[in-house]
Amino acid sequence: VPLVSSPTSSPTRTSSATPTLPQPTGSPTLPQPTLSPTSKPTNSPAFAFVSEQEYDAIDADIAALSAAFGNDNISRAHFLGGIVRLVAHDFMDFDITNEAIPMGSDGCIDMDHPDNSGLPQDVWCDGCPLTEVYDNNFSHISKADFWIAAANAVIRIASNNELNLKNDYVSGRVDAESCVDQGARLPAASGCDAVEGVFVERLGLTRTDAVALLGAHTIGRGNEDFSGHHGIWVDTEAQSVVSFLRNIGLFECLTTHDFYSYSAIHLVLY
């Protein structure tokens, strides 16, 4: 996705705090699921696995919603980036060391927690396009499976079809009915220690994977009402991750303290 210049500490606002999302001009024809939908979730909800046809239908719906923005690239970036953020906040509460309550991709987010601000307003809400697609067409599968398939579609669209994750997709996730303190597990904006503790020690990622995950913030745009940042980070794709890390004050500490090597960052960039 083309990016524009890095935001200043007090950027000029270019769009409203809550962009108006247009509805797609036409709903894609959705194939009927090959598996019989289950009943409404019980205390131990069981959901259908996602068939290849359903995966393609989810991808088609996200593409149709994206195309419906027309030339409004600002709103499109806000919408697509929001989907990736939704999925990230669902899995970033995972704790590999907590066998009793590991959390992870379970379709459960504490929408009242301030670190999830923006998601219940613009991404997953009554009347939000993504929520309506799920409720109308895919409610027989888990939200966790649907969110990840939708985010995969965003990655495909944003990479101009260069990165298609369809063959790596697996389904069968079960939604949790509650996720107390989910927001407290999200990484704090406190520099390298938080990155090390959350991404490497708790999520079990490699440091190269952690750089890639941080770089996902360059999809879409920030909104100062939710995150304190506003606008898109940089003007060239090749510098996106480095510029993002510089803007949030992580790049120098990561490289100076050998937390990430420059080669790891270049693996992500190139």
Coordinates of C-alpha atoms in Angstrom, one line a residue:
V1 CA 0.0 0.0 0.0
P2 CA 1.6 3.4 -0.9
L3 CA 2.6 5.3 2.1
V4 CA 2.9 9.0 2.7
S5 CA 5.3 11.1 4.8
S6 CA 5.9 10.3 8.5
P7 CA 3.6 12.1 10.9
T8 CA 5.0 14.8 13.1
S9 CA 4.4 15.0 16.8
S10 CA 1.4 17.3 16.2
P11 CA 0.1 16.2 12.7
T12 CA -2.5 18.0 10.8
R13 CA -5.7 16.0 10.7
T14 CA -6.7 14.9 7.3
S15 CA -9.8 12.9 8.0
S16 CA -12.5 12.6 10.6
A17 CA -11.9 10.6 13.7
T18 CA -14.3 7.9 12.6
P19 CA -14.2 7.5 8.8
T20 CA -17.6 6.7 7.2
L21 CA -17.3 3.3 5.6
P22 CA -19.2 2.9 2.3
Q23 CA -21.1 -0.2 1.7
P24 CA -20.1 -2.4 -1.3
T25 CA -21.9 -1.7 -4.5
G26 CA -22.8 -5.3 -4.8
S27 CA -22.7 -8.3 -2.6
P28 CA -20.5 -11.1 -3.9
T29 CA -22.3 -14.4 -4.7
L30 CA -21.4 -16.6 -1.9
P31 CA -21.2 -20.4 -2.4
Q32 CA -23.2 -22.5 0.1
P33 CA -21.0 -24.0 2.8
T34 CA -20.1 -27.7 2.3
L35 CA -20.5 -28.3 6.0
S36 CA -23.8 -28.0 7.9
P37 CA -23.9 -25.0 10.1
T38 CA -24.0 -25.7 13.8
S39 CA -26.5 -24.3 16.3
K40 CA -25.8 -21.2 18.5
P41 CA -22.8 -21.7 20.7
T42 CA -23.3 -23.4 24.1
N43 CA -20.9 -23.4 27.0
S44 CA -18.5 -25.4 24.8
P45 CA -19.3 -24.0 21.4
A46 CA -18.6 -26.1 18.3
F47 CA -18.1 -24.4 15.0
A48 CA -17.8 -25.7 11.5
F49 CA -14.4 -25.9 9.8
V50 CA -13.9 -23.4 7.0
S51 CA -14.1 -25.0 3.5
E52 CA -12.0 -23.8 0.6
Q53 CA -15.2 -22.3 -1.0
E54 CA -15.9 -20.4 2.2
Y55 CA -12.4 -19.1 2.5
D56 CA -12.6 -17.8 -1.1
A57 CA -16.0 -16.3 -0.3
I58 CA -14.6 -14.4 2.7
D59 CA -11.7 -13.2 0.6
A60 CA -14.2 -12.0 -2.1
D61 CA -16.2 -10.1 0.5
I62 CA -13.2 -8.3 1.9
A63 CA -12.1 -7.4 -1.6
A64 CA -15.6 -6.1 -2.4
L65 CA -15.6 -3.9 0.7
S66 CA -12.2 -2.6 -0.2
A67 CA -13.2 -1.8 -3.7
A68 CA -16.3 0.0 -2.6
F69 CA -14.2 2.8 -1.2
G70 CA -13.4 3.8 -4.8
N71 CA -10.7 6.6 -4.7
D72 CA -11.0 7.1 -1.0
N73 CA -7.7 5.6 -0.1
I74 CA -7.7 7.1 3.4
S75 CA -10.8 5.3 4.4
R76 CA -9.7 2.1 2.7
A77 CA -6.4 2.1 4.6
H78 CA -8.3 2.7 7.9
F79 CA -10.7 -0.2 7.1
L80 CA -8.0 -2.7 6.0
G81 CA -5.6 -1.8 8.7
G82 CA -8.3 -2.2 11.3
I83 CA -8.9 -5.8 10.3
V84 CA -5.3 -6.7 10.8
R85 CA -5.3 -4.9 14.1
L86 CA -8.4 -6.8 15.2
V87 CA -6.7 -10.2 14.5
A88 CA -3.4 -9.1 16.2
H89 CA -5.2 -8.0 19.3
D90 CA -7.0 -11.4 19.4
F91 CA -3.8 -13.4 19.3
M92 CA -1.3 -11.1 21.1
D93 CA -2.9 -12.1 24.5
F94 CA -1.5 -15.6 24.0
D95 CA 0.8 -16.8 26.8
I96 CA 2.8 -19.9 26.1
T97 CA 3.7 -20.1 29.8
N98 CA 0.1 -20.1 31.0
E99 CA -1.3 -23.6 30.5
A100 CA -4.5 -22.9 32.5
I101 CA -5.5 -19.7 30.5
P102 CA -3.4 -19.4 27.4
M103 CA -5.9 -17.3 25.4
G104 CA -4.7 -16.5 21.9
S105 CA -6.8 -16.6 18.7
D106 CA -10.2 -17.3 20.4
G107 CA -12.5 -14.6 19.0
C108 CA -12.6 -12.8 22.3
I109 CA -11.4 -9.2 22.9
D110 CA -12.1 -7.0 25.8
M111 CA -13.6 -4.1 23.9
D112 CA -13.7 -1.9 27.0
H113 CA -10.0 -2.0 27.5
P114 CA -8.3 1.3 26.4
D115 CA -5.6 -0.6 24.4
N116 CA -8.4 -2.0 22.2
S117 CA -9.8 1.4 21.6
G118 CA -11.0 1.9 18.0
L119 CA -12.0 -1.7 17.4
P120 CA -15.5 -1.5 18.9
Q121 CA -16.0 1.9 17.2
D122 CA -14.8 1.2 13.7
V123 CA -14.1 -2.5 13.1
W124 CA -16.2 -4.9 15.0
C125 CA -19.6 -3.3 16.0
D126 CA -23.2 -3.3 15.1
G127 CA -23.4 -1.8 11.7
C128 CA -19.7 -2.2 10.9
P129 CA -19.3 -3.8 7.4
L130 CA -17.0 -6.6 8.7
T131 CA -19.4 -7.6 11.4
E132 CA -22.3 -7.5 9.0
V133 CA -20.5 -9.8 6.5
Y134 CA -19.9 -12.3 9.4
D135 CA -23.4 -12.1 10.8
N136 CA -25.1 -12.5 7.4
N137 CA -22.9 -15.1 5.8
F138 CA -20.5 -16.8 8.2
S139 CA -21.9 -17.0 11.7
H140 CA -21.7 -20.8 11.6
I141 CA -17.9 -20.6 11.8
S142 CA -16.0 -19.1 14.7
K143 CA -15.1 -15.4 14.8
A144 CA -11.5 -16.4 15.3
D145 CA -11.4 -18.4 12.1
F146 CA -13.3 -15.7 10.2
W147 CA -11.1 -12.8 11.5
I148 CA -7.9 -14.6 10.4
A149 CA -9.3 -15.4 6.9
A150 CA -10.4 -11.8 6.6
A151 CA -6.9 -10.6 7.6
N152 CA -5.3 -12.9 5.1
A153 CA -7.5 -11.3 2.5
V154 CA -6.1 -7.9 3.6
I155 CA -2.5 -9.1 3.3
R156 CA -3.2 -10.4 -0.2
I157 CA -4.9 -7.1 -1.3
A158 CA -2.2 -4.9 0.3
S159 CA 0.6 -6.9 -1.3
N160 CA -1.0 -6.8 -4.7
N161 CA -1.4 -10.6 -4.7
E162 CA 2.3 -11.1 -3.9
L163 CA 1.5 -12.7 -0.5
N164 CA -1.4 -15.1 -0.6
L165 CA -1.7 -17.1 2.7
K166 CA -4.5 -19.4 1.6
N167 CA -2.4 -22.5 1.5
D168 CA -1.1 -21.8 5.1
Y169 CA -4.6 -21.3 6.5
V170 CA -6.1 -23.7 9.0
S171 CA -9.4 -23.5 10.7
G172 CA -11.0 -25.2 13.7
R173 CA -10.5 -22.4 16.3
V174 CA -13.1 -22.2 19.1
D175 CA -14.4 -18.8 20.4
A176 CA -14.0 -18.1 24.1
E177 CA -17.1 -16.9 25.9
S178 CA -15.1 -14.5 28.1
C179 CA -11.5 -13.2 28.2
V180 CA -11.0 -11.4 31.5
D181 CA -7.9 -9.2 31.6
Q182 CA -7.3 -9.8 27.9
G183 CA -6.3 -6.2 27.3
A184 CA -3.7 -6.3 30.2
R185 CA -1.8 -8.9 28.2
L186 CA -1.2 -6.6 25.2
P187 CA 2.3 -5.1 24.9
A188 CA 2.7 -1.7 26.5
A189 CA 4.4 1.2 24.7
S190 CA 7.5 0.9 26.8
G191 CA 10.3 0.1 24.5
C192 CA 12.4 -3.0 24.0
D193 CA 11.6 -4.7 27.3
A194 CA 7.9 -4.9 26.4
V195 CA 8.8 -6.3 23.0
E196 CA 11.1 -8.9 24.5
G197 CA 8.6 -9.9 27.2
V198 CA 5.5 -10.1 25.0
F199 CA 6.6 -11.2 21.6
V200 CA 9.6 -13.4 22.4
E201 CA 9.1 -14.8 25.9
R202 CA 5.3 -15.0 26.0
L203 CA 4.3 -15.4 22.4
G204 CA 7.3 -17.6 21.6
L205 CA 8.2 -15.7 18.4
T206 CA 11.7 -15.4 17.0
R207 CA 13.1 -11.8 16.9
T208 CA 12.7 -11.7 13.1
D209 CA 9.1 -12.6 13.5
A210 CA 8.7 -9.9 16.1
V211 CA 10.0 -7.3 13.6
A212 CA 7.5 -8.5 11.0
L213 CA 4.7 -8.2 13.5
L214 CA 5.7 -4.7 14.5
G215 CA 5.9 -3.8 10.8
A216 CA 2.2 -4.8 10.4
H217 CA 1.4 -1.4 12.0
T218 CA 2.4 0.2 8.7
I219 CA -0.7 -1.2 7.1
G220 CA -3.4 1.4 7.3
R221 CA -3.1 4.6 9.3
G222 CA -3.2 5.8 12.9
N223 CA -6.0 7.7 14.5
E224 CA -5.1 10.1 17.3
D225 CA -8.4 9.5 19.1
F226 CA -7.4 5.9 19.7
S227 CA -3.6 5.5 19.6
G228 CA -2.2 9.0 19.9
H229 CA -0.8 8.8 16.3
H230 CA -2.5 10.2 13.2
G231 CA -1.9 9.5 9.6
I232 CA 0.3 7.1 7.6
W233 CA 3.9 6.6 8.6
V234 CA 6.2 7.0 5.6
D235 CA 6.3 7.9 1.9
T236 CA 8.1 4.9 0.5
E237 CA 7.4 1.2 1.0
A238 CA 11.0 0.2 1.3
Q239 CA 11.5 2.4 4.4
S240 CA 8.2 1.6 6.1
V241 CA 9.3 -0.7 8.9
V242 CA 12.5 1.3 9.7
S243 CA 10.6 4.6 9.8
F244 CA 7.8 3.1 11.9
L245 CA 10.3 1.8 14.4
R246 CA 12.1 5.2 14.5
N247 CA 8.8 7.0 15.1
I248 CA 7.9 4.8 18.1
G249 CA 11.4 5.1 19.5
L250 CA 12.4 1.4 19.1
F251 CA 14.8 1.3 16.1
E252 CA 17.9 2.7 17.9
C253 CA 17.5 0.6 21.0
L254 CA 16.8 -2.5 19.1
T255 CA 19.9 -2.2 16.9
T256 CA 22.2 -0.7 19.6
H257 CA 21.5 -3.4 22.0
D258 CA 21.7 -6.2 19.4
F259 CA 18.1 -7.1 20.1
Y260 CA 17.5 -7.2 16.4
S261 CA 20.2 -7.3 13.8
Y262 CA 20.1 -5.1 10.8
S263 CA 20.0 -8.3 8.7
A264 CA 16.7 -9.3 10.5
I265 CA 15.1 -6.0 9.6
H266 CA 16.3 -6.3 6.0
L267 CA 14.8 -9.7 5.8
V268 CA 11.4 -8.1 6.5
L269 CA 12.0 -5.2 4.2
Y270 CA 13.3 -7.1 1.2

